Amino acid sequence: MTVTIKFSVRELVGDMRDGAYDVPEGTTISGLLGIAQKEAGMVLSEEVKNSFVFLVGSIPAQWETVLNDGDKVRVLYKILGG
Amino acid sequence: MARYERNHPAISEAEQEILAKKRVLVAGCGGLGGYIIELLGRIGVGHLTVVDGDVFIQSNLNRQLLSSNDTLGRKKPDCAAERMRSVNPLVSLRPVSTFITEENAEDLIAGHDVVVDALDNGPTRIILARAARKLKIPFVSGAISGWRGRVFVLMPDDLSADFLWCGEKGVIQGNLCFAASSTASVQAAETVKLLLDRPGLLHGRLLEFDLLSGQWEEIPLDLS
């Protein structure tokens, strides 16, 4: 199946690309990011991963959310300051 | 009234009178809160409750409007009250020097028309948003990180937005003054729109902006 991903904070994800990824049925957001990291030849630090919050379309999602064909994953960044 | 002359006609004189009767709680008197309090006071929101358990320290000076060499060590809400007496004595400002907790959140926000999130951490945002939802008070959330800001409005019927605030902090990028003032300005505008029942709320969407790249983006957010 094909899903797309868009990262809000480019400087945290280096060469991990925005766009479409072909992934197996049943892939989770965690799996998708694993595929994206592998393609980019990088490993995200725990600190960076802790910064992420997710939307699938406009719906809040989690690392373990199972994706469906056509899903658009938005990787936002945790913004907490004031 | 001459004081509010330049508010018109963007807001009407009738709306000006409405604002004078409204009650807003601003949670936090720091980077966001200082500007939000200033703006809501200047536009004429009649009753402000401002809540913060902190005093001003050196690291606040880069961005917190109410901080200065003269206010270091002083309670933030008290400084807000002093500033408002000078800026707009028509505003009734109640300073509350306490930290928001699960035990006091509902009592603090009861009786207000809008709650404004000017906090600096996830757990307290969760507490405050839940209290606002329980008491059916609209919640104007704002937050900053580095060059970035994010604003959105939670209405009482919305599901939880905790996913934006829970868990570990993640990467710390600092807090720049213009991110604070820009985010606070949007929050103040959203607050006034709520108070005046004006359209165009940032509801059902996040506004995120990056002042470094110059990008402003609306991101759909479905909490229905």
mmCIF file of C-alpha atoms in Angstrom:
data_model
loop_
_atom_site.group_PDB
_atom_site.id
_atom_site.type_symbol
_atom_site.label_atom_id
_atom_site.label_comp_id
_atom_site.label_asym_id
_atom_site.label_seq_id
_atom_site.Cartn_x
_atom_site.Cartn_y
_atom_site.Cartn_z
ATOM 1 C CA MET A 1 0.000 0.000 0.000
ATOM 2 C CA THR A 2 1.026 3.608 -0.420
ATOM 3 C CA VAL A 3 1.073 6.167 2.350
ATOM 4 C CA THR A 4 2.521 9.657 2.429
ATOM 5 C CA ILE A 5 4.406 11.451 5.134
ATOM 6 C CA LYS A 6 5.137 15.100 5.769
ATOM 7 C CA PHE A 7 7.524 16.303 8.461
ATOM 8 C CA SER A 8 6.957 19.657 10.143
ATOM 9 C CA VAL A 9 10.471 20.081 11.444
ATOM 10 C CA ARG A 10 12.941 19.421 8.682
ATOM 11 C CA GLU A 11 16.024 20.134 10.759
ATOM 12 C CA LEU A 12 15.271 17.244 13.079
ATOM 13 C CA VAL A 13 14.859 14.563 10.427
ATOM 14 C CA GLY A 14 17.783 15.255 8.134
ATOM 15 C CA ASP A 15 17.486 13.393 4.844
ATOM 16 C CA MET A 16 14.225 11.592 5.687
ATOM 17 C CA ARG A 17 12.061 12.634 2.791
ATOM 18 C CA ASP A 18 8.526 13.885 2.613
ATOM 19 C CA GLY A 19 6.327 12.068 0.151
ATOM 20 C CA ALA A 20 4.949 8.655 -0.769
ATOM 21 C CA TYR A 21 6.223 5.384 0.617
ATOM 22 C CA ASP A 22 5.269 1.846 -0.435
ATOM 23 C CA VAL A 23 4.783 -0.120 2.772
ATOM 24 C CA PRO A 24 3.305 -3.527 3.650
ATOM 25 C CA GLU A 25 -0.300 -3.833 4.741
ATOM 26 C CA GLY A 26 -0.576 -3.432 8.501
ATOM 27 C CA THR A 27 2.381 -1.040 8.791
ATOM 28 C CA THR A 28 2.183 1.244 11.779
ATOM 29 C CA ILE A 29 3.465 4.805 12.020
ATOM 30 C CA SER A 30 6.444 3.373 13.870
ATOM 31 C CA GLY A 31 7.069 0.997 10.993
ATOM 32 C CA LEU A 32 6.718 3.764 8.453
ATOM 33 C CA LEU A 33 9.281 5.902 10.236
ATOM 34 C CA GLY A 34 11.569 2.892 10.419
ATOM 35 C CA ILE A 35 11.323 2.531 6.648
ATOM 36 C CA ALA A 36 11.917 6.235 6.137
ATOM 37 C CA GLN A 37 14.956 6.199 8.408
ATOM 38 C CA LYS A 38 16.417 3.173 6.657
ATOM 39 C CA GLU A 39 15.946 4.771 3.258
ATOM 40 C CA ALA A 40 17.705 7.905 4.472
ATOM 41 C CA GLY A 41 20.474 5.918 6.132
ATOM 42 C CA MET A 42 19.900 7.458 9.520
ATOM 43 C CA VAL A 43 18.636 6.641 12.988
ATOM 44 C CA LEU A 44 16.579 9.136 14.924
ATOM 45 C CA SER A 45 17.624 9.767 18.502
ATOM 46 C CA GLU A 46 15.214 9.066 21.341
ATOM 47 C CA GLU A 47 15.134 12.789 22.060
ATOM 48 C CA VAL A 48 13.960 13.525 18.523
ATOM 49 C CA LYS A 49 11.431 10.696 18.584
ATOM 50 C CA ASN A 50 10.062 12.056 21.866
ATOM 51 C CA SER A 51 9.432 15.340 20.042
ATOM 52 C CA PHE A 52 7.032 13.827 17.538
ATOM 53 C CA VAL A 53 3.258 13.997 17.563
ATOM 54 C CA PHE A 54 1.230 12.523 14.729
ATOM 55 C CA LEU A 55 -1.841 13.130 12.667
ATOM 56 C CA VAL A 56 -3.253 10.747 10.108
ATOM 57 C CA GLY A 57 -5.179 13.104 7.938
ATOM 58 C CA SER A 58 -6.611 15.389 10.586
ATOM 59 C CA ILE A 59 -7.000 12.715 13.265
ATOM 60 C CA PRO A 60 -4.576 12.395 16.200
ATOM 61 C CA ALA A 61 -2.523 9.211 16.004
ATOM 62 C CA GLN A 62 0.187 7.364 17.886
ATOM 63 C CA TRP A 63 3.323 5.400 17.104
ATOM 64 C CA GLU A 64 1.284 2.183 17.093
ATOM 65 C CA THR A 65 -1.497 3.438 14.826
ATOM 66 C CA VAL A 66 -2.013 1.030 11.941
ATOM 67 C CA LEU A 67 -2.042 2.755 8.574
ATOM 68 C CA ASN A 68 -4.318 2.199 5.621
ATOM 69 C CA ASP A 69 -3.727 2.637 1.925
ATOM 70 C CA GLY A 70 -3.761 6.303 1.024
ATOM 71 C CA ASP A 71 -3.208 7.586 4.539
ATOM 72 C CA LYS A 72 -1.416 10.905 4.906
ATOM 73 C CA VAL A 73 0.764 10.996 7.990
ATOM 74 C CA ARG A 74 1.738 14.353 9.376
ATOM 75 C CA VAL A 75 4.675 14.360 11.768
ATOM 76 C CA LEU A 76 4.358 17.413 13.961
ATOM 77 C CA TYR A 77 6.743 18.626 16.573
ATOM 78 C CA LYS A 78 5.978 18.952 20.255
ATOM 79 C CA ILE A 79 5.759 22.694 20.962
ATOM 80 C CA LEU A 80 5.466 23.326 24.704
ATOM 81 C CA GLY A 81 7.166 26.571 25.554
ATOM 82 C CA GLY A 82 5.586 29.769 26.786
ATOM 83 C CA MET B 1 -14.160 56.802 24.682
ATOM 84 C CA ALA B 2 -10.901 58.288 23.466
ATOM 85 C CA ARG B 3 -8.898 55.401 24.877
ATOM 86 C CA TYR B 4 -10.548 52.957 22.518
ATOM 87 C CA GLU B 5 -10.978 55.271 19.557
ATOM 88 C CA ARG B 6 -8.524 53.368 17.402
ATOM 89 C CA ASN B 7 -10.306 50.091 18.095
ATOM 90 C CA HIS B 8 -13.117 51.325 15.873
ATOM 91 C CA PRO B 9 -14.486 50.444 13.448
ATOM 92 C CA ALA B 10 -12.562 47.146 13.484
ATOM 93 C CA ILE B 11 -14.614 46.433 16.543
ATOM 94 C CA SER B 12 -17.814 48.395 17.070
ATOM 95 C CA GLU B 13 -18.675 50.552 20.027
ATOM 96 C CA ALA B 14 -21.305 48.008 20.980
ATOM 97 C CA GLU B 15 -18.648 45.290 20.896
ATOM 98 C CA GLN B 16 -16.412 47.501 22.997
ATOM 99 C CA GLU B 17 -19.095 47.498 25.680
ATOM 100 C CA ILE B 18 -19.380 43.733 25.428
ATOM 101 C CA LEU B 19 -15.653 43.326 25.981
ATOM 102 C CA ALA B 20 -15.828 45.464 29.099
ATOM 103 C CA LYS B 21 -18.114 42.921 30.716
ATOM 104 C CA LYS B 22 -16.151 39.800 29.766
ATOM 105 C CA ARG B 23 -13.936 37.722 32.034
ATOM 106 C CA VAL B 24 -10.800 36.021 30.777
ATOM 107 C CA LEU B 25 -8.327 33.880 32.667
ATOM 108 C CA VAL B 26 -4.742 33.938 31.417
ATOM 109 C CA ALA B 27 -2.796 30.949 32.694
ATOM 110 C CA GLY B 28 0.813 32.062 32.785
ATOM 111 C CA CYS B 29 2.406 35.517 32.967
ATOM 112 C CA GLY B 30 5.613 34.703 31.142
ATOM 113 C CA GLY B 31 6.594 34.848 27.501
ATOM 114 C CA LEU B 32 3.109 34.360 26.112
ATOM 115 C CA GLY B 33 1.146 35.601 29.088
ATOM 116 C CA GLY B 34 2.842 38.958 29.381
ATOM 117 C CA TYR B 35 1.913 39.920 25.832
ATOM 118 C CA ILE B 36 -1.555 38.367 26.020
ATOM 119 C CA ILE B 37 -2.378 40.298 29.189
ATOM 120 C CA GLU B 38 -1.081 43.512 27.637
ATOM 121 C CA LEU B 39 -3.123 43.069 24.459
ATOM 122 C CA LEU B 40 -6.341 42.022 26.143
ATOM 123 C CA GLY B 41 -6.023 44.933 28.546
ATOM 124 C CA ARG B 42 -5.342 47.454 25.819
ATOM 125 C CA ILE B 43 -8.266 46.313 23.689
ATOM 126 C CA GLY B 44 -10.529 46.586 26.728
ATOM 127 C CA VAL B 45 -11.390 43.166 28.103
ATOM 128 C CA GLY B 46 -12.906 44.247 31.380
ATOM 129 C CA HIS B 47 -11.899 41.473 33.747
ATOM 130 C CA LEU B 48 -8.670 39.526 33.687
ATOM 131 C CA THR B 49 -7.516 36.865 36.097
ATOM 132 C CA VAL B 50 -3.831 36.132 35.651
ATOM 133 C CA VAL B 51 -2.294 33.067 37.233
ATOM 134 C CA ASP B 52 1.367 32.199 37.717
ATOM 135 C CA GLY B 53 3.328 30.780 40.641
ATOM 136 C CA ASP B 54 6.705 32.107 39.477
ATOM 137 C CA VAL B 55 8.838 35.160 40.090
ATOM 138 C CA PHE B 56 10.911 36.824 37.386
ATOM 139 C CA ILE B 57 14.439 35.549 36.846
ATOM 140 C CA GLN B 58 17.267 36.587 34.521
ATOM 141 C CA SER B 59 16.457 34.032 31.828
ATOM 142 C CA ASN B 60 13.021 35.615 31.411
ATOM 143 C CA LEU B 61 14.505 38.901 30.197
ATOM 144 C CA ASN B 62 14.971 37.783 26.593
ATOM 145 C CA ARG B 63 11.230 37.584 25.932
ATOM 146 C CA GLN B 64 8.896 38.203 28.853
ATOM 147 C CA LEU B 65 7.239 41.589 28.487
ATOM 148 C CA LEU B 66 6.629 42.021 32.199
ATOM 149 C CA SER B 67 10.235 41.225 33.086
ATOM 150 C CA SER B 68 12.852 43.906 33.561
ATOM 151 C CA ASN B 69 15.803 44.583 35.826
ATOM 152 C CA ASP B 70 13.286 46.245 38.137
ATOM 153 C CA THR B 71 10.985 43.224 38.388
ATOM 154 C CA LEU B 72 13.553 40.490 38.946
ATOM 155 C CA GLY B 73 12.546 38.445 41.990
ATOM 156 C CA ARG B 74 8.998 39.799 42.033
ATOM 157 C CA LYS B 75 5.853 37.720 41.600
ATOM 158 C CA LYS B 76 4.733 37.723 37.987
ATOM 159 C CA PRO B 77 0.995 38.294 38.602
ATOM 160 C CA ASP B 78 1.750 41.246 40.876
ATOM 161 C CA CYS B 79 3.840 42.820 38.123
ATOM 162 C CA ALA B 80 1.001 42.236 35.673
ATOM 163 C CA ALA B 81 -1.385 44.049 38.005
ATOM 164 C CA GLU B 82 1.004 46.956 38.400
ATOM 165 C CA ARG B 83 1.508 47.220 34.650
ATOM 166 C CA MET B 84 -2.231 47.120 33.938
ATOM 167 C CA ARG B 85 -2.936 49.896 36.454
ATOM 168 C CA SER B 86 -0.669 52.019 34.288
ATOM 169 C CA VAL B 87 -1.769 50.755 30.853
ATOM 170 C CA ASN B 88 -5.512 50.577 31.389
ATOM 171 C CA PRO B 89 -6.962 51.199 34.854
ATOM 172 C CA LEU B 90 -10.424 50.416 33.489
ATOM 173 C CA VAL B 91 -9.447 46.748 33.489
ATOM 174 C CA SER B 92 -10.077 44.821 36.676
ATOM 175 C CA LEU B 93 -7.068 42.522 36.945
ATOM 176 C CA ARG B 94 -6.932 39.866 39.658
ATOM 177 C CA PRO B 95 -3.431 38.523 40.213
ATOM 178 C CA VAL B 96 -3.209 34.942 41.476
ATOM 179 C CA SER B 97 0.238 33.817 42.555
ATOM 180 C CA THR B 98 -0.123 30.074 42.426
ATOM 181 C CA PHE B 99 0.669 27.152 40.186
ATOM 182 C CA ILE B 100 -2.226 25.459 38.458
ATOM 183 C CA THR B 101 -2.876 21.955 39.753
ATOM 184 C CA GLU B 102 -5.556 19.299 39.382
ATOM 185 C CA GLU B 103 -6.858 20.417 42.771
ATOM 186 C CA ASN B 104 -7.304 24.101 41.961
ATOM 187 C CA ALA B 105 -7.822 24.298 38.199
ATOM 188 C CA GLU B 106 -11.598 24.156 38.143
ATOM 189 C CA ASP B 107 -12.015 26.654 40.966
ATOM 190 C CA LEU B 108 -9.618 29.036 39.281
ATOM 191 C CA ILE B 109 -11.307 29.037 35.901
ATOM 192 C CA ALA B 110 -14.935 28.931 37.038
ATOM 193 C CA GLY B 111 -16.891 32.004 36.017
ATOM 194 C CA HIS B 112 -14.636 32.985 33.126
ATOM 195 C CA ASP B 113 -15.722 33.312 29.516
ATOM 196 C CA VAL B 114 -12.436 32.123 27.993
ATOM 197 C CA VAL B 115 -9.324 30.419 29.325
ATOM 198 C CA VAL B 116 -6.064 31.325 27.614
ATOM 199 C CA ASP B 117 -3.160 28.885 27.705
ATOM 200 C CA ALA B 118 0.078 30.782 28.264
ATOM 201 C CA LEU B 119 1.746 27.882 30.046
ATOM 202 C CA ASP B 120 5.206 26.441 29.574
ATOM 203 C CA ASN B 121 4.736 22.714 30.000
ATOM 204 C CA GLY B 122 2.649 19.809 28.813
ATOM 205 C CA PRO B 123 1.261 18.381 32.072
ATOM 206 C CA THR B 124 -0.278 21.658 33.206
ATOM 207 C CA ARG B 125 -1.761 22.240 29.780
ATOM 208 C CA ILE B 126 -3.450 18.872 30.041
ATOM 209 C CA ILE B 127 -4.846 19.720 33.487
ATOM 210 C CA LEU B 128 -6.106 23.115 32.362
ATOM 211 C CA ALA B 129 -7.622 21.918 29.087
ATOM 212 C CA ARG B 130 -9.482 19.146 30.902
ATOM 213 C CA ALA B 131 -10.818 21.602 33.457
ATOM 214 C CA ALA B 132 -11.960 23.975 30.704
ATOM 215 C CA ARG B 133 -13.668 21.120 28.893
ATOM 216 C CA LYS B 134 -15.433 20.008 32.076
ATOM 217 C CA LEU B 135 -16.670 23.532 32.822
ATOM 218 C CA LYS B 136 -17.531 24.085 29.166
ATOM 219 C CA ILE B 137 -15.230 27.079 28.720
ATOM 220 C CA PRO B 138 -13.451 27.690 25.393
ATOM 221 C CA PHE B 139 -9.678 27.258 25.592
ATOM 222 C CA VAL B 140 -7.213 29.214 23.467
ATOM 223 C CA SER B 141 -4.004 27.239 23.347
ATOM 224 C CA GLY B 142 -0.659 28.643 22.371
ATOM 225 C CA ALA B 143 2.907 27.444 22.585
ATOM 226 C CA ILE B 144 6.332 28.341 21.259
ATOM 227 C CA SER B 145 9.610 26.640 20.498
ATOM 228 C CA GLY B 146 12.583 28.399 18.973
ATOM 229 C CA TRP B 147 11.343 30.367 15.972
ATOM 230 C CA ARG B 148 8.006 28.537 15.940
ATOM 231 C CA GLY B 149 4.560 29.065 17.346
ATOM 232 C CA ARG B 150 1.325 27.136 17.392
ATOM 233 C CA VAL B 151 -2.191 28.330 18.208
ATOM 234 C CA PHE B 152 -5.549 26.621 18.179
ATOM 235 C CA VAL B 153 -8.913 26.875 19.922
ATOM 236 C CA LEU B 154 -10.534 24.048 21.835
ATOM 237 C CA MET B 155 -14.291 24.263 22.216
ATOM 238 C CA PRO B 156 -16.091 22.474 25.038
ATOM 239 C CA ASP B 157 -17.425 19.689 22.817
ATOM 240 C CA ASP B 158 -14.006 18.825 21.412
ATOM 241 C CA LEU B 159 -12.275 15.621 22.356
ATOM 242 C CA SER B 160 -8.942 15.768 24.135
ATOM 243 C CA ALA B 161 -5.910 17.435 22.582
ATOM 244 C CA ASP B 162 -3.630 15.804 25.165
ATOM 245 C CA PHE B 163 -1.691 14.055 22.401
ATOM 246 C CA LEU B 164 -0.001 17.384 21.648
ATOM 247 C CA TRP B 165 1.311 17.761 25.181
ATOM 248 C CA CYS B 166 1.874 14.361 26.794
ATOM 249 C CA GLY B 167 5.018 12.333 27.244
ATOM 250 C CA GLU B 168 8.625 13.414 27.243
ATOM 251 C CA LYS B 169 9.559 16.959 26.267
ATOM 252 C CA GLY B 170 11.657 16.147 23.261
ATOM 253 C CA VAL B 171 14.155 18.511 21.671
ATOM 254 C CA ILE B 172 14.465 21.884 23.426
ATOM 255 C CA GLN B 173 14.971 24.813 21.014
ATOM 256 C CA GLY B 174 14.723 27.821 23.300
ATOM 257 C CA ASN B 175 12.084 30.530 23.207
ATOM 258 C CA LEU B 176 12.611 33.607 21.090
ATOM 259 C CA CYS B 177 10.870 36.886 21.865
ATOM 260 C CA PHE B 178 9.240 37.331 18.480
ATOM 261 C CA ALA B 179 7.856 33.781 18.586
ATOM 262 C CA ALA B 180 6.306 34.679 21.926
ATOM 263 C CA SER B 181 4.862 37.996 20.829
ATOM 264 C CA SER B 182 3.539 36.619 17.522
ATOM 265 C CA THR B 183 1.904 33.614 19.140
ATOM 266 C CA ALA B 184 0.456 35.774 21.898
ATOM 267 C CA SER B 185 -0.973 38.194 19.355
ATOM 268 C CA VAL B 186 -2.788 35.404 17.564
ATOM 269 C CA GLN B 187 -4.059 34.087 20.883
ATOM 270 C CA ALA B 188 -5.336 37.521 21.881
ATOM 271 C CA ALA B 189 -7.140 37.842 18.559
ATOM 272 C CA GLU B 190 -8.725 34.403 18.969
ATOM 273 C CA THR B 191 -9.804 35.327 22.481
ATOM 274 C CA VAL B 192 -11.485 38.508 21.298
ATOM 275 C CA LYS B 193 -13.178 36.622 18.459
ATOM 276 C CA LEU B 194 -14.588 34.191 21.006
ATOM 277 C CA LEU B 195 -15.760 36.974 23.282
ATOM 278 C CA LEU B 196 -17.441 38.816 20.420
ATOM 279 C CA ASP B 197 -18.740 35.709 18.666
ATOM 280 C CA ARG B 198 -16.829 36.658 15.543
ATOM 281 C CA PRO B 199 -16.207 34.073 12.793
ATOM 282 C CA GLY B 200 -12.941 32.576 11.624
ATOM 283 C CA LEU B 201 -11.812 30.842 14.808
ATOM 284 C CA LEU B 202 -8.762 28.619 14.705
ATOM 285 C CA HIS B 203 -11.009 25.724 15.580
ATOM 286 C CA GLY B 204 -10.695 22.418 13.779
ATOM 287 C CA ARG B 205 -7.223 23.489 12.694
ATOM 288 C CA LEU B 206 -3.821 24.305 14.105
ATOM 289 C CA LEU B 207 -2.033 27.445 13.042
ATOM 290 C CA GLU B 208 1.678 26.768 12.982
ATOM 291 C CA PHE B 209 4.272 29.243 11.889
ATOM 292 C CA ASP B 210 8.014 29.305 11.555
ATOM 293 C CA LEU B 211 9.407 32.819 11.660
ATOM 294 C CA LEU B 212 12.761 31.598 10.370
ATOM 295 C CA SER B 213 11.393 30.221 7.119
ATOM 296 C CA GLY B 214 8.495 32.660 6.977
ATOM 297 C CA GLN B 215 6.004 29.828 6.597
ATOM 298 C CA TRP B 216 2.546 29.991 8.161
ATOM 299 C CA GLU B 217 0.424 26.885 7.841
ATOM 300 C CA GLU B 218 -3.026 25.713 8.827
ATOM 301 C CA ILE B 219 -3.113 22.031 9.712
ATOM 302 C CA PRO B 220 -6.534 20.380 9.930
ATOM 303 C CA LEU B 221 -7.246 18.935 13.364
ATOM 304 C CA ASP B 222 -10.361 16.845 13.911
ATOM 305 C CA LEU B 223 -11.255 16.474 17.584
ATOM 306 C CA SER B 224 -14.954 15.869 17.025
#
